Short mmCIF file of C-alpha atoms in Angstrom, two decimals:
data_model
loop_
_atom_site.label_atom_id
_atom_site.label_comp_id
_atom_site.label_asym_id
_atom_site.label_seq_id
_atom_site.Cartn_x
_atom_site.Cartn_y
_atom_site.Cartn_z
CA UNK A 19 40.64 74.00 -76.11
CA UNK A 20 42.44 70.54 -76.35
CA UNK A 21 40.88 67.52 -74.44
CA UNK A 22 42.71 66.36 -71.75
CA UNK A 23 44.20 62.99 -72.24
CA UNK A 24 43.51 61.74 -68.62
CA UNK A 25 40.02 61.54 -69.34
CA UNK A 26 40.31 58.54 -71.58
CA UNK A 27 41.73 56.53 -68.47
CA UNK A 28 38.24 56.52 -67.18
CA UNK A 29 36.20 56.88 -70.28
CA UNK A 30 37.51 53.87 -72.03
CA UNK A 31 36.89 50.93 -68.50
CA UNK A 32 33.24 53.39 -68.76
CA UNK A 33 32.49 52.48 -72.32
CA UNK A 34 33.27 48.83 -72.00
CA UNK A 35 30.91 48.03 -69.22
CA UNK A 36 28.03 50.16 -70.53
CA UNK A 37 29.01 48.80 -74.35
CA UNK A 38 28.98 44.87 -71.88
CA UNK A 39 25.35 46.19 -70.99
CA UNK A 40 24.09 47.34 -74.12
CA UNK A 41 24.98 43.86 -76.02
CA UNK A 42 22.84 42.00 -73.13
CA UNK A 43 24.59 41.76 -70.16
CA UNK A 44 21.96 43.35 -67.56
CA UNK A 45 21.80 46.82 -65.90
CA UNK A 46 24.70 46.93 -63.17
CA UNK A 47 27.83 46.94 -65.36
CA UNK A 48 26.17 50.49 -67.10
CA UNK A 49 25.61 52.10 -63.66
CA UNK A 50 29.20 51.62 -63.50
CA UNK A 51 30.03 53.65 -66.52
CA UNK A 52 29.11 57.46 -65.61
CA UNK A 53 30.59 57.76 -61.80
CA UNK A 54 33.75 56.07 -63.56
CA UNK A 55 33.81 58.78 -66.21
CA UNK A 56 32.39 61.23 -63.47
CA UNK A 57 36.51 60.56 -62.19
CA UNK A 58 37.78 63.00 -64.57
CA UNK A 59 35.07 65.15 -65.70
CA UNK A 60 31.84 66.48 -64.05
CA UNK A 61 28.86 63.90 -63.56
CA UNK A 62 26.84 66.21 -65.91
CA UNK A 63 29.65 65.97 -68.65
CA UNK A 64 30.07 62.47 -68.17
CA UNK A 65 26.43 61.69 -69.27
CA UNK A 66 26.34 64.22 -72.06
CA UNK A 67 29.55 62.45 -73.57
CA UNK A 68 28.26 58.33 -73.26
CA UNK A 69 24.22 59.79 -74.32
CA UNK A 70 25.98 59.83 -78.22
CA UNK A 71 28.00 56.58 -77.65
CA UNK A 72 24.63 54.98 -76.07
CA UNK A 73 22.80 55.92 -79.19
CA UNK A 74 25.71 54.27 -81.13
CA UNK A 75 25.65 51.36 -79.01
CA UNK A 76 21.95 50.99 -79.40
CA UNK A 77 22.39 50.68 -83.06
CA UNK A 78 24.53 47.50 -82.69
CA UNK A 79 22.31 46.12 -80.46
CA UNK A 80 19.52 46.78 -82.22
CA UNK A 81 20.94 44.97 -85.20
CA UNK A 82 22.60 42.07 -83.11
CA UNK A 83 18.58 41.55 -81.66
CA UNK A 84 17.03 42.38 -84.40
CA UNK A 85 15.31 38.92 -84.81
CA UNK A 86 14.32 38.55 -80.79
CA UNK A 87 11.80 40.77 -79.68
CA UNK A 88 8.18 40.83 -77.21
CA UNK A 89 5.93 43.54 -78.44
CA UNK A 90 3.59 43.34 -75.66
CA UNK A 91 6.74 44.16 -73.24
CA UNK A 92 7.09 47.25 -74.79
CA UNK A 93 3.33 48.50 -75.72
CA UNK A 94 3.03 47.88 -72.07
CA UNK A 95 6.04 50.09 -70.86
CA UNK A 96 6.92 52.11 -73.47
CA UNK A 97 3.69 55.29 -72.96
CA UNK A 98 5.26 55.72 -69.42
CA UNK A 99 8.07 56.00 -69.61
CA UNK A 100 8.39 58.38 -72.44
CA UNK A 101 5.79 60.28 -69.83
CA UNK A 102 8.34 59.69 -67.01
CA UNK A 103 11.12 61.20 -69.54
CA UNK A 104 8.85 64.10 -70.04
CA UNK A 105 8.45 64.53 -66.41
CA UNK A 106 12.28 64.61 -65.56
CA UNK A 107 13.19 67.24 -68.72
CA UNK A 108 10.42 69.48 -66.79
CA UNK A 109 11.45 68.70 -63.41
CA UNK A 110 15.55 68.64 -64.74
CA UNK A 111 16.11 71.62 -62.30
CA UNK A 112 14.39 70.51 -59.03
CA UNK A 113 15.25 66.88 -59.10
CA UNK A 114 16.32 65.15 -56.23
CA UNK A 115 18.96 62.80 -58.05
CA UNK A 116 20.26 61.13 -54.71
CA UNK A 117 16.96 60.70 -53.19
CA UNK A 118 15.28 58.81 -56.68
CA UNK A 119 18.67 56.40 -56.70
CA UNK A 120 17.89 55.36 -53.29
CA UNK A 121 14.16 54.87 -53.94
CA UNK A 122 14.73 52.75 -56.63
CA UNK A 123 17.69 51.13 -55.37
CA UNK A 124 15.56 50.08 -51.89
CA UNK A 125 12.96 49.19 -54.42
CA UNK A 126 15.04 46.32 -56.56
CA UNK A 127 17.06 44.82 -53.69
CA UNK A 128 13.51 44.28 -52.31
CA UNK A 129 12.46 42.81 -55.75
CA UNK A 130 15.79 40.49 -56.20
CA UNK A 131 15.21 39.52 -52.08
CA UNK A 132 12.21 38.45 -53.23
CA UNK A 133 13.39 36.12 -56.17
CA UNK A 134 15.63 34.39 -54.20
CA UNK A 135 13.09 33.78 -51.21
CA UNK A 136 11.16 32.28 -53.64
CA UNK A 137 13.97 30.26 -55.47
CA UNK A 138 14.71 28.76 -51.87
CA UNK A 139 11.27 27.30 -51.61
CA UNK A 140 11.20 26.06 -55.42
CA UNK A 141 13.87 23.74 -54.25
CA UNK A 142 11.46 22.78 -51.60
CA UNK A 143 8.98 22.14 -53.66
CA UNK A 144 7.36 25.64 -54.31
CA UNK A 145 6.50 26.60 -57.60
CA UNK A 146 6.96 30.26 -59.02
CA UNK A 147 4.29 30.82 -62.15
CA UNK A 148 5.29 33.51 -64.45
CA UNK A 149 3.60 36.56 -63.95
CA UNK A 150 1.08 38.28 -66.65
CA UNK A 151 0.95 41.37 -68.29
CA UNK A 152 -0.55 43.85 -65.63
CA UNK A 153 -1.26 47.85 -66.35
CA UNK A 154 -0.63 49.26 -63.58
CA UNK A 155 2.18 48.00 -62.64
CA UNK A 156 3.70 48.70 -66.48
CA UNK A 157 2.91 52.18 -66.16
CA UNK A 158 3.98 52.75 -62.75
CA UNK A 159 7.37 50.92 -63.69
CA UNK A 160 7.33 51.85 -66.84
CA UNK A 161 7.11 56.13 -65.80
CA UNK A 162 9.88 55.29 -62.97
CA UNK A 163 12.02 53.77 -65.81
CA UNK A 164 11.69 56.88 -68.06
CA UNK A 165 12.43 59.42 -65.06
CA UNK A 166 15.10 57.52 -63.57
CA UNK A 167 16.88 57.40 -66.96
CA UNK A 168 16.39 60.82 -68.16
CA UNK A 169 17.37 62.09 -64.04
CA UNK A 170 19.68 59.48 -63.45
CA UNK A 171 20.56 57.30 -65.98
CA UNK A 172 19.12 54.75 -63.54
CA UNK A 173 16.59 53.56 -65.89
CA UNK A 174 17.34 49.80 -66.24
CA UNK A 175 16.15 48.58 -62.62
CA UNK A 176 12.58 49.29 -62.66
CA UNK A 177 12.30 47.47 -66.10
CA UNK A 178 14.14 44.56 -64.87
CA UNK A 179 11.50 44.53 -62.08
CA UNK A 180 8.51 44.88 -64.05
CA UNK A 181 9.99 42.29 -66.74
CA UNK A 182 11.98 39.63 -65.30
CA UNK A 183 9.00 37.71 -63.40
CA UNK A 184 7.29 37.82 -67.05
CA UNK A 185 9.68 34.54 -67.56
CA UNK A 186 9.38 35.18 -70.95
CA UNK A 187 12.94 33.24 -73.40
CA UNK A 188 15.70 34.90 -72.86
CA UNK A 189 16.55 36.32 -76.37
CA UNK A 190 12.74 37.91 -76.45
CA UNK A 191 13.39 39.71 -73.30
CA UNK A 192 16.77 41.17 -74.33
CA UNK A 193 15.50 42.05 -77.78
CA UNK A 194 12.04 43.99 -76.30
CA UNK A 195 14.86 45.46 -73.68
CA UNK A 196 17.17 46.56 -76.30
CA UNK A 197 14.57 48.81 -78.41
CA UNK A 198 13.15 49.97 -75.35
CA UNK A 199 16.36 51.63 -73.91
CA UNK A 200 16.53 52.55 -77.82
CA UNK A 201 13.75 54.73 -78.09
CA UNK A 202 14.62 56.04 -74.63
CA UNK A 203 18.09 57.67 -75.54
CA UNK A 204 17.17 58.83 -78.82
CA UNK A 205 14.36 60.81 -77.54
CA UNK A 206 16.92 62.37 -74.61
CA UNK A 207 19.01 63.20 -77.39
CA UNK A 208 17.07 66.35 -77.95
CA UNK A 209 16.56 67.51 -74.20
CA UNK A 210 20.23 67.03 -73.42
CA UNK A 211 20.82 69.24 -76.81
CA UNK A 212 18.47 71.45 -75.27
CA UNK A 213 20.07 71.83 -71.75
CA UNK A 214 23.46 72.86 -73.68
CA UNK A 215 24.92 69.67 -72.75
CA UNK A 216 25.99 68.04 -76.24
CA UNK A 217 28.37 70.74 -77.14
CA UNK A 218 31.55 70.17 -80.00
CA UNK A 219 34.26 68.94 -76.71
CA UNK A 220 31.45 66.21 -75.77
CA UNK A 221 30.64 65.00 -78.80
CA UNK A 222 34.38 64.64 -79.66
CA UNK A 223 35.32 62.64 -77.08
CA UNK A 224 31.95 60.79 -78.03
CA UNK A 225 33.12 60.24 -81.80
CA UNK A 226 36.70 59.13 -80.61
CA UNK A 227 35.24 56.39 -78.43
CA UNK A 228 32.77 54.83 -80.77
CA UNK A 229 35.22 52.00 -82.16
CA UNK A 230 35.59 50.61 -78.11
CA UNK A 231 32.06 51.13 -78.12
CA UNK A 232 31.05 48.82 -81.15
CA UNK A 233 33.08 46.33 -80.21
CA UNK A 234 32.02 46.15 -76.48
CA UNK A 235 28.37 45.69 -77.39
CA UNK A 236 29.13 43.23 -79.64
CA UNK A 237 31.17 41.06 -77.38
CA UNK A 238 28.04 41.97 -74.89
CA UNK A 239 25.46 40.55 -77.30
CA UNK A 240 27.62 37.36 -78.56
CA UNK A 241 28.02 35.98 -74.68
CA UNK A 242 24.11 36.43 -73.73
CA UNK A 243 22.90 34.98 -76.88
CA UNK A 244 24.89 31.58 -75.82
CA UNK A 245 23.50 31.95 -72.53
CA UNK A 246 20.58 29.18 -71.11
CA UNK A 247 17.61 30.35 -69.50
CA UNK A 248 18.71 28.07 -66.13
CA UNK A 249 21.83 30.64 -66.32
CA UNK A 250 20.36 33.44 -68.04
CA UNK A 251 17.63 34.63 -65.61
CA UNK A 252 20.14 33.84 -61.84
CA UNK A 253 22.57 36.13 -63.80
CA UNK A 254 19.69 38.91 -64.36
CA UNK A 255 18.43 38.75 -61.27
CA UNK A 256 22.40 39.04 -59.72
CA UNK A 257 23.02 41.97 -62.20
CA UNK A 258 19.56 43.58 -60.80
CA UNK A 259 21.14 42.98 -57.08
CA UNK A 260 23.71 44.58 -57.94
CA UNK A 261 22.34 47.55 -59.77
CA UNK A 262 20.07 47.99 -56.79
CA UNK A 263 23.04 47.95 -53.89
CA UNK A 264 24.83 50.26 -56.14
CA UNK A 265 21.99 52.45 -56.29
CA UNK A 266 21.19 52.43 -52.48
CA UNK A 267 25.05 52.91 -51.75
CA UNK A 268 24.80 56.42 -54.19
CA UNK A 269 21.59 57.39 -53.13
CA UNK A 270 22.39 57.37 -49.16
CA UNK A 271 26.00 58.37 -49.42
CA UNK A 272 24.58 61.99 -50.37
CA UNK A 273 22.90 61.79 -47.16
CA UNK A 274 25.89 61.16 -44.88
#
């Protein structure tokens, strides 16, 4: 059955924000990516076609960060989250999609409200310490990050919240960020197989936007890596804010 040209109006804007996200750029430009693609074809179809290009896109970010990297970050997040993916393939059935956007939406505007409280009273002569490593908090985050991707590719916010107030340099954090997200879509690869979902129409409309994708991620990854900390983390946290009001807007328009 031929492929229907219209989709590429919406799957080529999708592939260059989530390709913008993949080089660096922070979660809210990717969120963007399946309801644009979700335009032409169904939101399950959608995620089954950008899960290949993601894997593609993590190779080029993998190599563009290959230098930058916080092992702890990811020792600490990494067991739950390939629990939480675990939990969602079981659960894949009985999930309530709209209902874990909005939780986790609620649960990073509250996070990035928080930041910028606190970045008021810096300027009035409150200092903000970096926070340590803490387990429970890495597991809870790091399960919600795991679900939320496998569920709803919604995956990026509850790492940004466990991660961000680790203050760690920027490059570090975007290179532990990048193999996380990594390992997380190669491991999906074989429940979506599974679920019937990565089927010879998908994966050719995949295959014909891997070019847009390479080069996306690598414009992604060449604008962060010039990026200061002073501007780096405000633009993570806005990205975050964003990710989180998109979320909330998703979650409770199911519910209107």
């Amino acid at each position: 059955m031929p492929i229907d040209p219209a989709i590429y109006y919406a799957a080529i804007p999708a592939v260059l924000l989530v390709g913008l996200t993949k080089g660096g750029m922070g979660e809210a430009l990717a969120l963007m990516g399946v309801p644009l693609l979700a335009m032409a074809v169904p939101p399950v179809q959608a995620a089954a076609i950008l899960l290949p290009i993601l894997v593609v896109m993590d190779c080029v970010s993998l190599y563009i960060w290959r230098r930058h990297n916080d092992r702890t970050l990811l020792k600490m997040m990494l067991p739950g989250a390939l629990f939480g993916i675990a939990i969602g393939w079981a659960t894949s059935a009985y999930v309530p999609r709209d209902a874990l956007r909005l939780i986790i939406g609620l649960i990073t505007v509250l996070f990035v409200a928080r930041y910028f409280y606190n970045s008021w009273r810096a300027r009035h002569g409150y200092v903000i310490a970096a926070k340590p490593h803490r387990l429970v908090p890495a597991a809870f985050l790091g399960t919600l990050s795991g679900y939320g991707s496998f569920v709803a590719h919604a995956g990026g916010a509850p790492f940004q919240v466990y991660g961000l107030p680790l203050k760690l340099p920027p490059r570090e954090y975007t290179g532990a960020g990048v193999r996380f997200f990594a390992i997380l879509n190669f491991i999906k690869l074989g429940p979506y197989f599974a679920l019937g979902q990565l089927d010879t129409e998908n994966l050719t409309i995949s295959a014909t936007l891997v070019p847009l994708a390479i080069a996306a991620t690598a414009c992604g990854g060449f604008i962060v890596k010039r990026m200061k900390p002073d501007v780096f983390y405000p633009f993570m946290y806005a990205m975050a804010l964003i990710a989180g009001l998109k979320l909330v807007y998703d979650g409770a328009a199911a519910f209107v």
